[in-house]
Short mmCIF file of C-alpha atoms in Angstrom, two decimals:
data_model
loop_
_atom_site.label_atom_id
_atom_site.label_comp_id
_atom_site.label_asym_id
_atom_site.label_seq_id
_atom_site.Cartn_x
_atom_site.Cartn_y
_atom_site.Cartn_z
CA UNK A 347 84.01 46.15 -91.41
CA UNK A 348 86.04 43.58 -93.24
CA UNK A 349 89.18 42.56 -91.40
CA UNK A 350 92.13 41.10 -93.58
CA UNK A 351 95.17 39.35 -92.29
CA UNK A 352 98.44 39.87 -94.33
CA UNK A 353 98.07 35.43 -95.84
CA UNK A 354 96.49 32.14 -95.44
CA UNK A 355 96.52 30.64 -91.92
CA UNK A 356 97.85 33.93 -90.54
CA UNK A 357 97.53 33.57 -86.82
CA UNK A 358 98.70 37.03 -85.36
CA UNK A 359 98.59 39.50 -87.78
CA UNK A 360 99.92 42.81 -88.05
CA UNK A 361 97.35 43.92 -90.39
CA UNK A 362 94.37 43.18 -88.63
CA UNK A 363 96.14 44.70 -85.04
CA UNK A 364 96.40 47.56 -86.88
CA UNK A 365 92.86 47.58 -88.26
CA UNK A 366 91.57 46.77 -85.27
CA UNK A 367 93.10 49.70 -83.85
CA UNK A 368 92.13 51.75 -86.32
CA UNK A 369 88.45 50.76 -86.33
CA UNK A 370 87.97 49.73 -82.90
CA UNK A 371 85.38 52.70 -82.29
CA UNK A 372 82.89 51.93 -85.46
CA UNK A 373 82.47 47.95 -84.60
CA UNK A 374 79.71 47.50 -82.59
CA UNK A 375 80.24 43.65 -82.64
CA UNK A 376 83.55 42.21 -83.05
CA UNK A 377 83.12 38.53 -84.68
CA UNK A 378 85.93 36.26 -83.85
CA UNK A 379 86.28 32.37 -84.85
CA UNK A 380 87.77 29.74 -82.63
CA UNK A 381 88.54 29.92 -78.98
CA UNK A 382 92.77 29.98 -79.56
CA UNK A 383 95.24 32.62 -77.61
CA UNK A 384 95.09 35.15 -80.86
CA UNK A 385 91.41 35.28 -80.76
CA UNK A 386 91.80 36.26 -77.33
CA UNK A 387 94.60 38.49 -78.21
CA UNK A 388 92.39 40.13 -80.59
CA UNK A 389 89.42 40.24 -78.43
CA UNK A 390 91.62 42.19 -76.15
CA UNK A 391 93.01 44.76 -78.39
CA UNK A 392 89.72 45.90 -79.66
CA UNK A 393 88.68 46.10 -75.93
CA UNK A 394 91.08 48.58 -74.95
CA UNK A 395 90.07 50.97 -77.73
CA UNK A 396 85.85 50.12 -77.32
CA UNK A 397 85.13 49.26 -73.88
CA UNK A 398 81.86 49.18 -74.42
CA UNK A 399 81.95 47.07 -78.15
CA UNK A 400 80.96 43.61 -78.14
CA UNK A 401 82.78 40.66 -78.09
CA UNK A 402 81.56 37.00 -79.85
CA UNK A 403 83.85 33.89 -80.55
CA UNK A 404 82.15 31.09 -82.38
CA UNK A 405 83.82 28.13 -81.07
CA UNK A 406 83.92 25.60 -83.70
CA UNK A 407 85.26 22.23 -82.69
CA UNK A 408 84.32 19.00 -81.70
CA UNK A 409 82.26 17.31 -79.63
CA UNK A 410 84.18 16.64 -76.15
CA UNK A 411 87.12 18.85 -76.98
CA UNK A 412 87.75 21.48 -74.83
CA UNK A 413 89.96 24.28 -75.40
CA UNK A 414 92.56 24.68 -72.13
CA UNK A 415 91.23 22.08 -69.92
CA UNK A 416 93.95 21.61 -68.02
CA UNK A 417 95.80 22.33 -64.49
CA UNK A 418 98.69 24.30 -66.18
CA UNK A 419 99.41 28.06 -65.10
CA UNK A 420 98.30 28.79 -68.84
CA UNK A 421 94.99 27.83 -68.96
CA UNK A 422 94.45 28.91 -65.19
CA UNK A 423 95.60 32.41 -66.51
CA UNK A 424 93.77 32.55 -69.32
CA UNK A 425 90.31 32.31 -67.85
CA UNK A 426 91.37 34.31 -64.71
CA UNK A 427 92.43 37.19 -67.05
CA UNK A 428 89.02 36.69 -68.76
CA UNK A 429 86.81 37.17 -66.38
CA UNK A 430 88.37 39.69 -64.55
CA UNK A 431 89.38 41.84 -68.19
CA UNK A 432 85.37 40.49 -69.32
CA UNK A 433 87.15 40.93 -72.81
CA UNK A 434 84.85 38.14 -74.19
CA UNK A 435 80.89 38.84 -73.69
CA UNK A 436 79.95 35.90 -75.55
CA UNK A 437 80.56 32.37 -77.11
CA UNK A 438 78.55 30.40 -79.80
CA UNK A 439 79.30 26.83 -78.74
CA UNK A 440 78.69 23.85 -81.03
CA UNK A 441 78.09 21.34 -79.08
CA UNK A 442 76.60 20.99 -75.73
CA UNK A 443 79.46 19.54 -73.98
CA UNK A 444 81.25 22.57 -74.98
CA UNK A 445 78.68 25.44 -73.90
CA UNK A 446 78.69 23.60 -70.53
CA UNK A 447 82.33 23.81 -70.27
CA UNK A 448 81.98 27.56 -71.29
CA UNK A 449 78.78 27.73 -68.35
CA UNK A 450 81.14 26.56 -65.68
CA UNK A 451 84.16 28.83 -66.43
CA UNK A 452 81.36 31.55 -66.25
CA UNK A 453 81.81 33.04 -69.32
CA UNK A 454 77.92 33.75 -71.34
CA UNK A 455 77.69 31.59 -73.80
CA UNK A 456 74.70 30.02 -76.25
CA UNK A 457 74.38 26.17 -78.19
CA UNK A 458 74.84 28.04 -81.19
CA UNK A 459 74.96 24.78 -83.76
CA UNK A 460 75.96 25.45 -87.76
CA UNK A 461 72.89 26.42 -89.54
CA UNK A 462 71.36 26.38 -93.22
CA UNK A 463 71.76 28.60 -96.01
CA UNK A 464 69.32 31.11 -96.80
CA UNK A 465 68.03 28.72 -99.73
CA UNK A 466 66.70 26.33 -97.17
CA UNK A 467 64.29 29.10 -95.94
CA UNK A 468 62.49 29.71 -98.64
CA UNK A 469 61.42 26.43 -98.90
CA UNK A 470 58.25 25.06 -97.83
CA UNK A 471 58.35 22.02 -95.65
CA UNK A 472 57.37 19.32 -97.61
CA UNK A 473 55.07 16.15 -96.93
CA UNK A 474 57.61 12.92 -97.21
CA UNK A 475 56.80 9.60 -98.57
CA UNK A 476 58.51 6.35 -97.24
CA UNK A 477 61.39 5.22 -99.42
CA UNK A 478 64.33 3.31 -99.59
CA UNK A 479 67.27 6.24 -100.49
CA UNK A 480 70.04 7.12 -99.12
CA UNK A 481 72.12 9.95 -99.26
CA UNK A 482 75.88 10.60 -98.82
CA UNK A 483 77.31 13.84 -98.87
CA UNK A 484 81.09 14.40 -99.00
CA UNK A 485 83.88 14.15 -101.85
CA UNK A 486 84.75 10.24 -102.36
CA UNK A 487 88.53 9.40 -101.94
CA UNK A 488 88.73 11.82 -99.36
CA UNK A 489 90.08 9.83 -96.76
CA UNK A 490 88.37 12.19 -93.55
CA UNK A 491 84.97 11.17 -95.46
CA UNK A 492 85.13 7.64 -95.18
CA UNK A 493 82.78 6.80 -98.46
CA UNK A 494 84.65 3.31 -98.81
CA UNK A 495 82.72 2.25 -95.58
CA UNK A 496 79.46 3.45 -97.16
CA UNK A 497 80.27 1.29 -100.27
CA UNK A 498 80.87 -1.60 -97.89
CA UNK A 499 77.40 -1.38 -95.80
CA UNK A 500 75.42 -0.88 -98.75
CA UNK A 501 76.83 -3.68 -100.96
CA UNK A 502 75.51 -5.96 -97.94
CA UNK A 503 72.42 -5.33 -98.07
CA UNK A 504 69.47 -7.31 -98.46
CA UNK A 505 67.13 -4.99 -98.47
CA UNK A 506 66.90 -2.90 -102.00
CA UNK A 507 67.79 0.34 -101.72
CA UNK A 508 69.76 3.22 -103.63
CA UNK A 509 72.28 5.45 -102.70
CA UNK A 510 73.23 9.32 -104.00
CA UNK A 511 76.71 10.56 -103.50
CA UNK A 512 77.16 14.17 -103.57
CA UNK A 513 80.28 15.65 -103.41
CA UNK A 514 82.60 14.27 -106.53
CA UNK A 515 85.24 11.41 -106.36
CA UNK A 516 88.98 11.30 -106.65
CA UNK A 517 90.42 9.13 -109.68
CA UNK A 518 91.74 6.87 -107.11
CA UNK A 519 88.34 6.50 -105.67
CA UNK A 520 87.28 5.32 -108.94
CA UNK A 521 89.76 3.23 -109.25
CA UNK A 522 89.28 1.29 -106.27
CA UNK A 523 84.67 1.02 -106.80
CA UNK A 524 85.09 -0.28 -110.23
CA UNK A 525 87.10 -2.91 -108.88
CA UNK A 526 85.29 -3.53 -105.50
CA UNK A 527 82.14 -3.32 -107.15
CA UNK A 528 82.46 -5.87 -110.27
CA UNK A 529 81.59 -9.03 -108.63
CA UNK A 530 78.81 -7.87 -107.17
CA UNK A 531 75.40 -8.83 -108.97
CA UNK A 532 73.46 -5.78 -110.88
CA UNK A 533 70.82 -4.97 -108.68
CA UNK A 534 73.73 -4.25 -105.87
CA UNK A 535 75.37 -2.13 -108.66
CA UNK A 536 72.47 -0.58 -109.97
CA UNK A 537 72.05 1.12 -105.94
CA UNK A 538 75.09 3.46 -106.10
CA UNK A 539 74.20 6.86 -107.92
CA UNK A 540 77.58 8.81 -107.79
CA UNK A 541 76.35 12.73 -108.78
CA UNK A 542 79.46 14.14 -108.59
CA UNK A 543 80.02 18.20 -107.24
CA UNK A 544 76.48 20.05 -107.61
CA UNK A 545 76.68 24.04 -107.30
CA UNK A 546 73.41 24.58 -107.36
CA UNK A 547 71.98 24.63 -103.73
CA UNK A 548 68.35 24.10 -105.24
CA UNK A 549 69.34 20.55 -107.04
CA UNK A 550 71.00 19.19 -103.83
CA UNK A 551 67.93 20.49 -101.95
CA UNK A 552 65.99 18.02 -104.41
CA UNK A 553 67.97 14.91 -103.59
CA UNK A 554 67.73 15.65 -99.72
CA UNK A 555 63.93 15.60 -100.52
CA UNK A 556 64.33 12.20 -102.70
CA UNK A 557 65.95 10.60 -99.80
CA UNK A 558 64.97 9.38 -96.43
CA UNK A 559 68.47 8.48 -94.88
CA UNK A 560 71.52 10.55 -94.82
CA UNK A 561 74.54 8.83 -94.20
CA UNK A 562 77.54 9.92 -92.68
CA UNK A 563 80.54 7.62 -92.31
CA UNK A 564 83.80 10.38 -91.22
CA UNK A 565 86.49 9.30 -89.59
CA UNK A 566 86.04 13.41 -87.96
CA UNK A 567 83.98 15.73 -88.44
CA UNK A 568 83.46 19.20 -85.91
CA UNK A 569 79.18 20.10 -86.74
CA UNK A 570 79.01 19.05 -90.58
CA UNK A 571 76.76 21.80 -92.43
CA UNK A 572 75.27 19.30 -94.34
CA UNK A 573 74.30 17.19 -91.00
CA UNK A 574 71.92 19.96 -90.75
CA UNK A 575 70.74 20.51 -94.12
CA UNK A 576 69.56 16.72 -94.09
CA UNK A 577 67.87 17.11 -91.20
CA UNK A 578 66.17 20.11 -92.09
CA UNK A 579 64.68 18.52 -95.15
CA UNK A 580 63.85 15.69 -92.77
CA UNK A 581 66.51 12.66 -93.96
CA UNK A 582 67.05 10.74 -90.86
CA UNK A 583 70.89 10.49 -89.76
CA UNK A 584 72.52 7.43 -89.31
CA UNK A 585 76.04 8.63 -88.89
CA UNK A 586 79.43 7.47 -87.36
CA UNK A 587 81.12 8.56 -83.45
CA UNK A 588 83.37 10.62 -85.00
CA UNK A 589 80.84 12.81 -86.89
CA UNK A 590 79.46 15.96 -84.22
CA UNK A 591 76.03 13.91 -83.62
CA UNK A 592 76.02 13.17 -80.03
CA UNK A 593 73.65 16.07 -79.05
CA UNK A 594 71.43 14.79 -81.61
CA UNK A 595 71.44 11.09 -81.26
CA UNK A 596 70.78 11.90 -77.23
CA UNK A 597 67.65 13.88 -78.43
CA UNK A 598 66.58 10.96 -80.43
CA UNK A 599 67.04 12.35 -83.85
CA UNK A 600 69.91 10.51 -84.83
CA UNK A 601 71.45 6.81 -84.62
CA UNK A 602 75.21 6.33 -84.17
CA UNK A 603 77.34 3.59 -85.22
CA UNK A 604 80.52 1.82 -83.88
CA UNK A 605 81.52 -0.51 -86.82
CA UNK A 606 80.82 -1.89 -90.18
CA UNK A 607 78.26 -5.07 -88.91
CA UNK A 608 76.46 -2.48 -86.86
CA UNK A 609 76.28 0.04 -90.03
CA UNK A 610 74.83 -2.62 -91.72
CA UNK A 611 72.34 -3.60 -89.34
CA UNK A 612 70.91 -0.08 -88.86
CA UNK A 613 70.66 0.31 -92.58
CA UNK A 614 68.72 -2.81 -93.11
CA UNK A 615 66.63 -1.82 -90.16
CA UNK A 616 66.08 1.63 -91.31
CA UNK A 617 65.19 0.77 -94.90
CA UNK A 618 62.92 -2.20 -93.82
CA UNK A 619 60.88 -0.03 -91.14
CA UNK A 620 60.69 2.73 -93.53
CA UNK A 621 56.92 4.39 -91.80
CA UNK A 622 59.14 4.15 -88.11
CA UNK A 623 61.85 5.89 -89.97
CA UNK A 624 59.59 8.46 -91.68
CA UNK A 625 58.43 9.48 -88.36
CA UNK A 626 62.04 9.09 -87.06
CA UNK A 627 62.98 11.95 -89.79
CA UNK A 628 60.33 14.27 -89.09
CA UNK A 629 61.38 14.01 -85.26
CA UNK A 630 64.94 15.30 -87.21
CA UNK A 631 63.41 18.17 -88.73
CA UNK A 632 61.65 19.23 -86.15
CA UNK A 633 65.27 19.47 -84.37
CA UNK A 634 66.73 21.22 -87.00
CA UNK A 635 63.69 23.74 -87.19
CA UNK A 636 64.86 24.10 -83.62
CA UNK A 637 68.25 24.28 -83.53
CA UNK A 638 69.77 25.23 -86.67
CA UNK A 639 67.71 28.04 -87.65
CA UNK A 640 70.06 30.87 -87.64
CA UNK A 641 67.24 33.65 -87.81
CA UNK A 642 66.38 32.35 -84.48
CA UNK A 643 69.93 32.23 -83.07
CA UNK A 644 70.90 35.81 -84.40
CA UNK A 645 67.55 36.87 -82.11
CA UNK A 646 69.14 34.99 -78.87
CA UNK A 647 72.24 36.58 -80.32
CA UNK A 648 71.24 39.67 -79.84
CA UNK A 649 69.40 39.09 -76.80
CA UNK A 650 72.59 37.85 -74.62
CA UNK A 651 74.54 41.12 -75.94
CA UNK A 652 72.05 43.51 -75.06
CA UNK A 653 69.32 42.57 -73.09
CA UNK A 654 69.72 43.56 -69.40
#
């Protein structure tokens, strides 16, 4: 049952009160995003009218970030009213800090990562060979991306090496390569490959599989689809804090930088141990296989709802 609010970035709407009203008794599974007071709000109306419907926030966010974790009255009364009114029977957490937050407020809740497309499925898992390529995914010139410090690390490299950007570039961003890049020699220009936007799903599947290192320099990102499209076409992350990969560094399957000397130094590392990073990438995958398979979470899905 599609639910439609009355405009973009409509918070409480009147429309989808009414609809959920109205509908309350033929959805089985209400599917609410983000762990705010008018999910809740909603989560309670639909309640009332379907005690016995089902109740799942996916709580995107980031890593660390909790959502009322404080002392005041609010968020006290929040989580009193929820378990006592049980008006929520599950969350999809991103990140592990955040389904043990969920875990010790004693609300059910499952690691519930962003997944792949269906595309991804289809496709077999294919044998790797060691390389030297990079890939950045992420429009250029937008400033939450941070390609400008991928530029940087890369033009310092010793090691050869080449680098796809996915994702398009702003005119600005343009502006400001052509004139970074110009008094660099040509074998450091020759390693940026700038693709620009690609639709098809099946063409950026085939760079993933050209490259052995994704890169991911954001300034903030919450659990970055393409973090696990990489990994599931085993590119080994080497990403910044600020980009959702602490679950996945702490597993071993990703390494995280704190500035630009350090970026460079991982690269170089990376590039020049390319068999330890091959078996650093199917470590990834294997991670991904694990953890971002959606077919697999819609089964523990379904398991926490129903399963006595």
């Amino acid at each position: 049952v599609p639910i439609y609010s009355s405009g973009c970035n409509t918070k409480v709407s009147i429309n989808i009160i009414k609809k959920l009203i109205k509908e309350a008794k033929d959805i089985d599974v209400l599917n609410l995003f983000h762990f705010r007071s008018y999910s809740l709000m909603y989560a309670a109306i639909y309640k009332i009218f379907n005690r016995k419907g089902k109740v799942v926030i996916k709580c995107d966010g980031s890593d660390q970030e909790f959502p009322y974790n404080n002392r005041s009255l609010n968020g006290k009364l929040i989580f009193k009213i929820l378990k006592k009114g049980k008006f929520v029977d599950l969350v999809l957490a991103e990140h592990l800090s955040l389904y043990s937050y969920f875990l010790q407020k004693k609300i059910m809740t499952l690691h519930c990562p962003n997944g792949v497309s269906p595309e991804y499925y289809g496709q077999g898992l294919m044998t790797k060979t060691r390389n030297s390529n990079i890939i950045f995914v992420g429009k250029c010139g937008d400033v939450r991306k941070n390609a400008e410090l991928a530029i940087k690390a890369v033009s310092k490299l010793k090691s050869e090496c080449r680098i796809f950007f996915l994702g398009g570039e702003t005119s600005d961003f343009r502006t400001w390569f052509n004139d970074w890049i110009k008094t660099f020699p040509e074998n450091v220009k020759k390693r940026f490959v700038f693709l620009g936007y690609i639709n098809d799903p099946m063409k950026v599947i085939s760079y993933y599989d050209s490259a052995l290192i994704f890169l991911m320099t954001s300034k903030h990102e919450g659990y970055p689809l393409a973090l696990a499209q990489a990994m599931w076409r085993c590119c080994f992350p080497v990403i910044s804090e600020n980009s959702g990969g602490n679950d996945i560094q702490a597993a071993g399957c990703a390494e995280i930088y704190h500035d630009l000397d350090e970026l460079v130094n991982i690269l170089e590392k990376k590039i020049s141990n390319s068999g330890e990073t091959l078996d650093l990438a199917i470590k990834a995958r294997d991670y991904a296989l694990l953890n971002n398979d959606w077919r697999k979470k819609l089964q523990k899905i379904h398991e926490c709802l129903y399963d006595e």
